[in-house]
């Protein structure tokens, strides 16, 4: 719920920014605007795979952290027993293993996010810039000879191409915000799935209201000495 409340305003702002920016780009050049979405299928597929991976990895991180915290709570609550049996070193190793598992999950998250951000926030956008600039340079000379003859109108002029590039930067910034929101929501859903699985887990001992766990006969004796 915190993730939704935190990101809903950013999501709405980014969505409105995408719509208006895309409208201006279509007004300048529909052909050039269509070329911006060449890499969109790749970004969508990579984001979907990364979101599913982050959802599973967040569940593993929650389990590792819960195990480490349960070990610490158990030791602190019975510290006198631990000291009586001289089990400090063993419990320290147990806690270190739990924290190590959690740290390993966080390293996996960092590595995955590095490749995801490098691909979707750096490589693919700059590849799109190259495609748009190359295609835009061709449109500034389409139809042939439009730059030399004033009676012919080019598909887009130089000033329009510069404006289009600036609009494209704004569009990619909005898409970057949407990608970050999706990543945060995927992590939140992974943590929520772990909590829901604990709540809805099937108990080992099954009981019913018709046959409660009670002895068939109960008898007690009281003696006063």
Coordinates of N, CA and C in Angstrom, one line a residue:
X1 N 0.8 -1.2 0.0 CA 0.0 0.0 0.0 C 0.9 1.3 0.0
X2 N 2.0 1.2 0.7 CA 2.9 2.4 0.7 C 3.5 2.6 -0.6
X3 N 3.8 1.5 -1.4 CA 4.4 1.7 -2.7 C 3.3 2.3 -3.6
X4 N 2.1 1.9 -3.5 CA 1.0 2.4 -4.4 C 0.8 3.9 -4.1
X5 N 0.7 4.2 -2.8 CA 0.5 5.6 -2.4 C 1.7 6.5 -2.9
X6 N 2.9 6.0 -2.8 CA 4.0 6.8 -3.1 C 4.2 7.0 -4.6
X7 N 3.8 6.0 -5.4 CA 4.1 6.0 -6.8 C 2.9 6.4 -7.7
X8 N 1.7 6.5 -7.1 CA 0.5 6.7 -8.0 C 0.6 8.1 -8.6
X9 N 1.0 9.1 -7.8 CA 1.1 10.5 -8.4 C 2.2 10.6 -9.4
X10 N 3.3 9.9 -9.2 CA 4.4 9.9 -10.2 C 3.9 9.1 -11.5
X11 N 3.1 8.1 -11.3 CA 2.6 7.3 -12.4 C 1.7 8.2 -13.3
X12 N 0.7 8.9 -12.6 CA -0.2 9.7 -13.3 C 0.5 10.9 -14.1
X13 N 1.5 11.5 -13.4 CA 2.2 12.6 -14.0 C 3.0 12.1 -15.2
X14 N 3.6 10.9 -15.1 CA 4.4 10.3 -16.2 C 3.5 9.9 -17.4
X15 N 2.3 9.4 -17.1 CA 1.4 9.0 -18.1 C 0.9 10.2 -18.9
X16 N 0.5 11.2 -18.2 CA 0.1 12.5 -18.9 C 1.2 13.1 -19.7
X17 N 2.4 13.0 -19.2 CA 3.6 13.5 -19.9 C 3.8 12.7 -21.2
X18 N 3.6 11.4 -21.1 CA 3.8 10.6 -22.3 C 2.7 10.9 -23.4
X19 N 1.5 11.1 -22.9 CA 0.4 11.4 -23.9 C 0.6 12.7 -24.6
X20 N 0.9 13.7 -23.8 CA 1.1 15.1 -24.5 C 2.3 15.1 -25.3
X21 N 3.4 14.6 -24.8 CA 4.7 14.6 -25.6 C 4.5 13.8 -26.9
X22 N 3.8 12.6 -26.8 CA 3.6 11.9 -28.0 C 2.7 12.6 -29.0
X23 N 1.7 13.4 -28.5 CA 0.9 14.2 -29.4 C 1.7 15.2 -30.1
X24 N 2.6 15.9 -29.5 CA 3.5 16.9 -30.1 C 4.4 16.2 -31.2
X25 N 4.9 15.0 -30.8 CA 5.8 14.3 -31.8 C 5.0 13.9 -33.0
X26 N 3.8 13.4 -32.8 CA 3.0 13.1 -34.0 C 2.6 14.3 -34.9
X27 N 2.4 15.4 -34.2 CA 2.2 16.6 -35.0 C 3.3 17.0 -35.8
X28 N 4.6 16.9 -35.3 CA 5.8 17.3 -36.0 C 6.0 16.3 -37.2
X29 N 6.0 15.0 -36.9 CA 6.3 14.0 -38.0 C 5.7 12.7 -37.5
X30 N 4.6 12.2 -38.1 CA 4.1 10.9 -37.7 C 5.1 9.7 -38.1
X31 N 5.8 9.9 -39.2 CA 6.8 8.8 -39.6 C 7.9 8.7 -38.6
X32 N 8.5 9.9 -38.2 CA 9.6 9.9 -37.2 C 9.1 9.5 -35.8
X33 N 7.9 9.8 -35.5 CA 7.3 9.3 -34.2 C 7.2 7.8 -34.2
X34 N 6.8 7.2 -35.3 CA 6.7 5.8 -35.3 C 8.0 5.1 -35.2
X35 N 9.1 5.7 -35.7 CA 10.4 5.1 -35.6 C 10.9 5.1 -34.1
X36 N 10.4 5.9 -33.2 CA 10.8 5.9 -31.8 C 10.4 4.7 -31.1
X37 N 9.3 4.0 -31.6 CA 8.8 2.8 -30.9 C 9.4 1.5 -31.5
X38 N 10.5 1.6 -32.2 CA 11.1 0.4 -32.7 C 11.6 -0.5 -31.6
X39 N 12.1 0.1 -30.5 CA 12.7 -0.7 -29.4 C 11.7 -1.0 -28.3
X40 N 10.4 -0.5 -28.4 CA 9.4 -0.6 -27.4 C 9.1 -2.1 -27.1
X41 N 9.0 -3.0 -28.1 CA 8.7 -4.4 -27.8 C 9.9 -5.0 -27.0
X42 N 11.1 -4.7 -27.3 CA 12.2 -5.2 -26.5 C 12.2 -4.7 -25.1
X43 N 11.9 -3.4 -24.9 CA 11.8 -2.9 -23.5 C 10.7 -3.6 -22.7
X44 N 9.5 -3.8 -23.4 CA 8.4 -4.4 -22.7 C 8.8 -5.8 -22.2
X45 N 9.4 -6.6 -23.1 CA 9.8 -8.0 -22.8 C 10.8 -8.0 -21.7
X46 N 11.8 -7.2 -21.8 CA 12.8 -7.2 -20.7 C 12.2 -6.7 -19.4
X47 N 11.4 -5.7 -19.4 CA 10.7 -5.3 -18.1 C 9.9 -6.4 -17.5
X48 N 9.1 -7.1 -18.4 CA 8.3 -8.2 -17.9 C 9.2 -9.3 -17.2
X49 N 10.2 -9.7 -17.9 CA 11.1 -10.7 -17.3 C 11.8 -10.3 -16.1
X50 N 12.2 -9.0 -16.0 CA 12.9 -8.5 -14.8 C 11.9 -8.4 -13.7
X51 N 10.6 -8.0 -14.0 CA 9.6 -7.9 -12.9 C 9.3 -9.2 -12.3
X52 N 9.2 -10.3 -13.1 CA 8.9 -11.6 -12.6 C 10.1 -12.1 -11.8
X53 N 11.3 -11.8 -12.3 CA 12.5 -12.2 -11.5 C 12.6 -11.5 -10.2
X54 N 12.3 -10.2 -10.2 CA 12.4 -9.4 -8.9 C 11.3 -9.9 -7.9
X55 N 10.2 -10.3 -8.4 CA 9.1 -10.8 -7.6 C 9.5 -12.1 -6.8
X56 N 10.2 -13.0 -7.5 CA 10.6 -14.2 -6.9 C 11.8 -13.9 -6.0
X57 N 12.7 -13.1 -6.4 CA 13.9 -12.8 -5.6 C 13.5 -12.0 -4.3
X58 N 12.5 -11.2 -4.4 CA 12.0 -10.5 -3.2 C 11.5 -11.5 -2.2
X59 N 10.8 -12.5 -2.6 CA 10.3 -13.5 -1.7 C 11.4 -14.3 -1.0
X60 N 12.5 -14.6 -1.8 CA 13.7 -15.3 -1.2 C 14.3 -14.3 -0.2
X61 N 14.4 -13.1 -0.5 CA 15.1 -12.1 0.4 C 14.2 -12.0 1.7
X62 N 12.9 -12.0 1.6 CA 12.0 -11.9 2.8 C 12.2 -13.2 3.6
X63 N 12.3 -14.3 3.0 CA 12.5 -15.6 3.8 C 13.8 -15.6 4.5
X64 N 14.9 -15.2 3.8 CA 16.2 -15.1 4.5 C 16.2 -14.1 5.6
X65 N 15.7 -13.0 5.4 CA 15.7 -12.0 6.5 C 14.8 -12.5 7.7
X66 N 13.7 -13.1 7.4 CA 12.8 -13.6 8.5 C 13.5 -14.7 9.3
X67 N 14.3 -15.6 8.6 CA 15.0 -16.6 9.3 C 16.1 -16.0 10.2
X68 N 16.8 -15.0 9.7 CA 17.8 -14.4 10.5 C 17.2 -13.7 11.7
X69 N 16.1 -13.0 11.5 CA 15.5 -12.3 12.6 C 14.9 -13.2 13.7
X70 N 14.4 -14.4 13.2 CA 13.9 -15.4 14.2 C 15.0 -16.0 15.0
X71 N 16.1 -16.2 14.4 CA 17.3 -16.7 15.1 C 17.7 -15.7 16.2
X72 N 17.8 -14.4 15.8 CA 18.2 -13.4 16.8 C 17.2 -13.2 17.9
X73 N 15.9 -13.3 17.6 CA 14.8 -13.2 18.6 C 14.9 -14.4 19.6
X74 N 15.1 -15.5 19.0 CA 15.2 -16.7 19.8 C 16.4 -16.7 20.8
X75 N 17.5 -16.2 20.3 CA 18.7 -16.1 21.2 C 18.5 -15.1 22.3
X76 N 18.0 -13.9 21.9 CA 17.9 -12.8 22.9 C 16.8 -13.2 23.9
X77 N 15.7 -13.8 23.5 CA 14.7 -14.1 24.5 C 15.1 -15.2 25.5
X78 N 16.1 -16.0 25.1 CA 16.6 -17.1 26.0 C 18.1 -17.0 26.2
X79 N 18.6 -15.8 26.5 CA 20.0 -15.6 26.5 C 20.6 -16.3 27.7
X80 N 19.9 -16.5 28.8 CA 20.5 -17.2 29.9 C 20.7 -18.7 29.6
X81 N 19.8 -19.3 28.9 CA 19.9 -20.7 28.5 C 21.1 -20.8 27.5
X82 N 21.2 -19.9 26.6 CA 22.3 -19.9 25.6 C 23.7 -19.8 26.3
X83 N 23.8 -19.0 27.3 CA 25.0 -18.8 28.1 C 25.3 -20.1 29.0
X84 N 24.2 -20.6 29.5 CA 24.4 -21.8 30.3 C 24.9 -23.0 29.5
X85 N 24.6 -23.1 28.3 CA 25.1 -24.2 27.4 C 26.2 -23.8 26.6
X86 N 26.7 -22.6 26.8 CA 27.9 -22.1 26.0 C 27.7 -22.2 24.5
X87 N 26.5 -21.8 24.1 CA 26.1 -21.9 22.6 C 26.2 -20.5 21.9
X88 N 27.0 -19.6 22.4 CA 27.1 -18.3 21.8 C 27.7 -18.4 20.4
X89 N 28.8 -19.2 20.2 CA 29.4 -19.3 18.9 C 28.5 -19.9 17.9
X90 N 27.8 -21.0 18.3 CA 26.9 -21.7 17.4 C 25.8 -20.8 16.9
X91 N 25.2 -20.1 17.9 CA 24.1 -19.1 17.5 C 24.6 -18.0 16.6
X92 N 25.8 -17.5 16.9 CA 26.4 -16.5 16.1 C 26.6 -17.0 14.6
X93 N 27.0 -18.2 14.5 CA 27.1 -18.8 13.1 C 25.8 -18.9 12.4
X94 N 24.8 -19.3 13.2 CA 23.4 -19.4 12.6 C 22.9 -18.1 12.1
X95 N 23.1 -17.1 12.9 CA 22.7 -15.7 12.5 C 23.5 -15.2 11.4
X96 N 24.8 -15.5 11.4 CA 25.7 -15.1 10.2 C 25.2 -15.8 8.9
X97 N 24.8 -17.0 9.0 CA 24.4 -17.7 7.8 C 23.1 -17.1 7.3
X98 N 22.1 -16.7 8.2 CA 20.9 -16.1 7.8 C 21.2 -14.7 7.1
X99 N 22.0 -13.9 7.7 CA 22.4 -12.6 7.2 C 23.1 -12.8 5.9
X100 N 24.0 -13.8 5.8 CA 24.7 -14.0 4.5 C 23.8 -14.4 3.4
X101 N 22.7 -15.2 3.7 CA 21.7 -15.5 2.6 C 21.0 -14.3 2.2
X102 N 20.6 -13.4 3.1 CA 19.9 -12.2 2.8 C 20.8 -11.3 1.9
X103 N 22.1 -11.2 2.3 CA 23.1 -10.4 1.6 C 23.3 -10.9 0.2
X104 N 23.3 -12.2 0.0 CA 23.4 -12.9 -1.3 C 22.2 -12.5 -2.2
X105 N 21.0 -12.5 -1.6 CA 19.8 -12.1 -2.4 C 19.9 -10.6 -2.8
X106 N 20.4 -9.8 -2.0 CA 20.6 -8.4 -2.3 C 21.6 -8.2 -3.4
X107 N 22.7 -9.0 -3.4 CA 23.7 -8.9 -4.5 C 23.1 -9.3 -5.8
X108 N 22.2 -10.4 -5.7 CA 21.5 -10.8 -7.0 C 20.6 -9.7 -7.5
X109 N 19.9 -9.0 -6.6 CA 19.1 -7.9 -7.0 C 19.9 -6.8 -7.7
X110 N 21.0 -6.5 -7.1 CA 21.9 -5.4 -7.6 C 22.4 -5.8 -9.0
X111 N 22.9 -7.0 -9.1 CA 23.4 -7.4 -10.4 C 22.3 -7.4 -11.5
X112 N 21.1 -7.9 -11.2 CA 20.0 -8.0 -12.1 C 19.6 -6.5 -12.5
X113 N 19.5 -5.6 -11.5 CA 19.1 -4.3 -11.8 C 20.2 -3.5 -12.6
X114 N 21.4 -3.9 -12.4 CA 22.5 -3.3 -13.2 C 22.3 -3.6 -14.7
X115 N 22.1 -4.9 -15.0 CA 21.9 -5.2 -16.4 C 20.6 -4.7 -17.0
X116 N 19.6 -4.7 -16.2 CA 18.3 -4.2 -16.6 C 18.3 -2.7 -16.9
X117 N 18.9 -1.9 -16.0 CA 19.0 -0.5 -16.2 C 19.9 -0.1 -17.3
X118 N 21.0 -0.9 -17.5 CA 22.0 -0.6 -18.6 C 21.3 -0.8 -19.9
X119 N 20.4 -1.8 -20.0 CA 19.8 -2.1 -21.2 C 18.6 -1.2 -21.6
X120 N 17.8 -1.0 -20.6 CA 16.5 -0.3 -20.8 C 16.7 1.2 -20.7
X121 N 17.6 1.7 -19.8 CA 17.7 3.1 -19.6 C 18.9 3.8 -20.3
X122 N 19.8 2.9 -20.9 CA 21.0 3.5 -21.5 C 21.1 3.0 -23.0
X123 N 21.3 1.7 -23.2 CA 21.6 1.2 -24.5 C 20.4 1.4 -25.5
X124 N 19.3 0.9 -25.1 CA 18.1 1.0 -26.1 C 17.7 2.4 -26.3
X125 N 17.6 3.3 -25.3 CA 17.3 4.7 -25.7 C 18.3 5.4 -26.6
X126 N 19.6 5.1 -26.4 CA 20.6 5.8 -27.3 C 20.6 5.1 -28.6
X127 N 20.3 3.8 -28.7 CA 20.1 3.2 -30.0 C 18.9 3.9 -30.8
X128 N 17.9 4.2 -30.0 CA 16.7 4.8 -30.7 C 17.1 6.3 -31.1
X129 N 17.9 7.0 -30.3 CA 18.4 8.3 -30.8 C 19.1 8.2 -32.1
X130 N 20.0 7.2 -32.2 CA 20.7 7.0 -33.5 C 19.8 6.8 -34.7
X131 N 18.8 5.9 -34.4 CA 17.8 5.6 -35.5 C 17.0 6.8 -35.9
X132 N 16.6 7.6 -34.9 CA 15.7 8.8 -35.2 C 16.6 9.8 -35.9
X133 N 17.8 10.1 -35.4 CA 18.6 11.1 -36.1 C 18.9 10.7 -37.5
X134 N 19.2 9.5 -37.7 CA 19.5 9.0 -39.1 C 18.3 9.2 -40.0
X135 N 17.2 8.7 -39.5 CA 15.9 8.7 -40.3 C 15.5 10.2 -40.5
X136 N 15.6 11.0 -39.4 CA 15.3 12.4 -39.5 C 16.1 13.1 -40.5
X137 N 17.4 12.8 -40.6 CA 18.2 13.4 -41.6 C 17.8 13.1 -43.0
X138 N 17.3 11.9 -43.2 CA 16.7 11.5 -44.5 C 15.4 12.3 -44.8
X139 N 14.6 12.5 -43.8 CA 13.3 13.2 -44.0 C 13.5 14.6 -44.3
X140 N 14.6 15.2 -43.8 CA 14.9 16.6 -44.1 C 15.2 16.8 -45.6
X141 N 15.5 15.8 -46.3 CA 15.8 15.9 -47.8 C 14.7 15.1 -48.6
X142 N 13.6 14.8 -48.0 CA 12.5 14.1 -48.7 C 11.3 15.1 -48.9
X143 N 10.8 15.2 -50.1 CA 11.2 14.6 -51.4 C 12.6 15.2 -51.9
X144 N 13.1 14.5 -52.8 CA 14.5 14.9 -53.3 C 14.5 16.4 -53.8
X145 N 15.5 17.1 -53.3 CA 15.6 18.5 -53.8 C 14.8 19.5 -53.0
X146 N 14.1 19.1 -52.0 CA 13.2 20.0 -51.2 C 14.1 21.1 -50.5
X147 N 15.3 20.7 -50.1 CA 16.1 21.7 -49.4 C 16.6 22.8 -50.3
X148 N 16.7 22.5 -51.6 CA 17.2 23.5 -52.6 C 16.1 24.3 -53.2
X149 N 14.9 23.8 -53.2 CA 13.8 24.5 -53.9 C 12.8 24.9 -52.8
X150 N 12.4 26.2 -52.8 CA 11.5 26.7 -51.8 C 10.1 26.2 -52.1
X151 N 9.8 25.8 -53.3 CA 8.4 25.5 -53.6 C 8.1 24.0 -53.2
X152 N 9.1 23.3 -52.7 CA 8.9 21.9 -52.2 C 9.0 21.9 -50.7
X153 N 8.1 21.2 -50.1 CA 8.1 21.1 -48.6 C 8.7 19.8 -48.2
X154 N 9.7 19.8 -47.3 CA 10.3 18.6 -46.8 C 9.4 18.0 -45.8
X155 N 9.6 16.7 -45.6 CA 8.8 16.0 -44.5 C 9.0 16.6 -43.2
X156 N 10.2 17.1 -42.9 CA 10.5 17.8 -41.6 C 11.7 18.7 -41.9
X157 N 11.7 19.9 -41.3 CA 12.8 20.8 -41.5 C 13.8 20.6 -40.3
X158 N 14.9 21.3 -40.4 CA 16.0 21.2 -39.4 C 15.5 21.6 -38.0
X159 N 14.8 22.7 -37.9 CA 14.3 23.1 -36.6 C 13.2 22.2 -36.0
X160 N 12.4 21.6 -36.9 CA 11.5 20.6 -36.4 C 12.2 19.3 -35.9
X161 N 13.3 19.0 -36.6 CA 14.0 17.8 -36.1 C 14.6 18.0 -34.7
X162 N 15.2 19.2 -34.5 CA 15.7 19.6 -33.2 C 14.6 19.5 -32.1
X163 N 13.5 20.1 -32.4 CA 12.3 20.1 -31.5 C 11.9 18.6 -31.2
X164 N 11.9 17.8 -32.2 CA 11.5 16.4 -32.1 C 12.5 15.7 -31.1
X165 N 13.8 16.0 -31.3 CA 14.8 15.3 -30.4 C 14.5 15.7 -28.9
X166 N 14.2 17.0 -28.7 CA 13.9 17.4 -27.3 C 12.7 16.7 -26.8
X167 N 11.7 16.6 -27.6 CA 10.4 15.9 -27.2 C 10.7 14.5 -26.9
X168 N 11.6 13.9 -27.7 CA 11.9 12.5 -27.5 C 12.7 12.3 -26.1
X169 N 13.5 13.2 -25.8 CA 14.2 13.2 -24.4 C 13.2 13.2 -23.3
X170 N 12.2 14.1 -23.4 CA 11.1 14.1 -22.4 C 10.3 12.8 -22.4
X171 N 10.1 12.2 -23.6 CA 9.3 11.0 -23.6 C 10.1 9.9 -22.9
X172 N 11.4 9.8 -23.2 CA 12.2 8.7 -22.6 C 12.3 8.9 -21.1
X173 N 12.4 10.2 -20.6 CA 12.4 10.4 -19.2 C 11.1 9.9 -18.5
X174 N 10.0 10.1 -19.2 CA 8.7 9.7 -18.6 C 8.7 8.1 -18.6
X175 N 9.2 7.5 -19.7 CA 9.2 6.0 -19.7 C 10.1 5.5 -18.6
X176 N 11.2 6.2 -18.4 CA 12.2 5.8 -17.3 C 11.5 5.8 -15.9
X177 N 10.7 6.8 -15.7 CA 9.9 6.9 -14.4 C 8.9 5.8 -14.3
X178 N 8.2 5.5 -15.4 CA 7.3 4.3 -15.4 C 8.0 3.0 -15.2
X179 N 9.2 2.8 -15.7 CA 10.0 1.6 -15.5 C 10.4 1.5 -14.0
X180 N 10.8 2.6 -13.4 CA 11.2 2.5 -12.0 C 10.0 2.2 -11.1
X181 N 8.8 2.8 -11.5 CA 7.6 2.5 -10.7 C 7.2 1.0 -10.8
X182 N 7.4 0.5 -12.0 CA 7.1 -1.0 -12.2 C 8.0 -1.8 -11.4
X183 N 9.3 -1.4 -11.3 CA 10.2 -2.2 -10.5 C 9.9 -2.2 -9.0
X184 N 9.5 -1.0 -8.5 CA 9.1 -0.9 -7.1 C 7.9 -1.7 -6.8
X185 N 6.9 -1.6 -7.7 CA 5.7 -2.4 -7.5 C 5.9 -3.9 -7.5
X186 N 6.8 -4.3 -8.4 CA 7.2 -5.7 -8.5 C 7.8 -6.2 -7.1
X187 N 8.7 -5.4 -6.6 CA 9.3 -5.8 -5.3 C 8.2 -5.8 -4.2
X188 N 7.3 -4.8 -4.2 CA 6.2 -4.8 -3.2 C 5.3 -6.0 -3.3
X189 N 5.0 -6.4 -4.5 CA 4.1 -7.5 -4.8 C 4.8 -8.8 -4.3
X190 N 6.1 -8.9 -4.5 CA 6.8 -10.1 -4.1 C 6.8 -10.2 -2.6
X191 N 7.0 -9.1 -1.9 CA 6.9 -9.2 -0.4 C 5.5 -9.5 0.1
X192 N 4.5 -8.9 -0.6 CA 3.1 -9.2 -0.2 C 2.7 -10.6 -0.5
X193 N 3.2 -11.2 -1.6 CA 3.0 -12.6 -1.8 C 3.5 -13.5 -0.7
X194 N 4.7 -13.2 -0.2 CA 5.2 -14.0 0.9 C 4.3 -13.9 2.1
X195 N 3.9 -12.8 2.5 CA 3.0 -12.6 3.6 C 1.7 -13.4 3.4
X196 N 1.1 -13.2 2.2 CA -0.2 -13.9 1.9 C 0.0 -15.4 2.0
X197 N 1.2 -15.9 1.5 CA 1.4 -17.4 1.6 C 1.5 -17.9 3.0
X198 N 2.0 -17.1 3.9 CA 2.1 -17.4 5.3 C 0.7 -17.5 5.9
X199 N -0.2 -16.5 5.5 CA -1.5 -16.4 6.0 C -2.4 -17.6 5.5
X200 N -2.2 -17.9 4.3 CA -3.1 -18.9 3.6 C -2.5 -20.3 3.6
X201 N -1.4 -20.5 4.4 CA -0.8 -21.9 4.4 C -1.7 -22.9 5.1
X202 N -1.7 -24.1 4.6 CA -2.5 -25.2 5.1 C -1.9 -25.7 6.4
X203 N -2.7 -25.7 7.5 CA -2.2 -26.2 8.8 C -1.9 -27.7 8.7
X204 N -0.9 -28.1 9.5 CA -0.5 -29.5 9.5 C -1.6 -30.4 10.2
X205 N -2.2 -29.9 11.2 CA -3.2 -30.6 11.9 C -4.6 -30.0 11.5
X206 N -5.3 -30.8 10.8 CA -6.6 -30.4 10.3 C -7.7 -30.7 11.4
X207 N -8.5 -29.8 11.6 CA -9.6 -29.9 12.6 C -10.9 -29.4 12.0
X208 N -12.0 -29.8 12.5 CA -13.3 -29.4 12.0 C -14.1 -29.0 13.3
X209 N -15.1 -28.2 13.0 CA -16.0 -27.7 14.1 C -16.8 -28.9 14.7
X210 N -17.1 -29.9 13.9 CA -17.9 -31.0 14.4 C -17.1 -32.0 15.2
X211 N -15.8 -32.1 15.0 CA -15.0 -33.0 15.8 C -13.8 -32.3 16.3
X212 N -13.9 -31.5 17.4 CA -12.8 -30.8 17.9 C -11.7 -31.7 18.5
X213 N -10.5 -31.1 18.7 CA -9.5 -31.9 19.3 C -9.7 -31.9 20.9
X214 N -10.4 -33.0 21.3 CA -10.7 -33.2 22.7 C -10.7 -34.7 23.0
X215 N -10.3 -35.1 24.2 CA -10.3 -36.5 24.5 C -11.7 -37.0 24.6
X216 N -11.8 -38.3 24.3 CA -13.2 -38.9 24.4 C -13.7 -39.0 25.8
X217 N -12.9 -39.1 26.8 CA -13.3 -39.1 28.2 C -12.3 -38.3 29.0
X218 N -12.8 -37.7 30.0 CA -12.0 -36.8 30.8 C -12.3 -37.1 32.3
X219 N -11.3 -37.4 33.1 CA -11.5 -37.7 34.5 C -10.4 -37.2 35.3
X220 N -10.7 -36.6 36.5 CA -9.7 -36.1 37.3 C -10.0 -36.4 38.8
X221 N -8.9 -36.6 39.6 CA -9.1 -36.8 41.0 C -8.4 -35.7 41.8
X222 N -9.0 -35.3 42.8 CA -8.5 -34.2 43.7 C -8.3 -34.8 45.1
X223 N -7.1 -34.8 45.5 CA -6.8 -35.3 46.9 C -6.3 -34.2 47.7
X224 N -6.8 -34.1 48.9 CA -6.4 -33.1 49.9 C -5.6 -33.8 51.0
X225 N -4.3 -33.5 51.1 CA -3.5 -34.1 52.1 C -3.3 -33.1 53.3

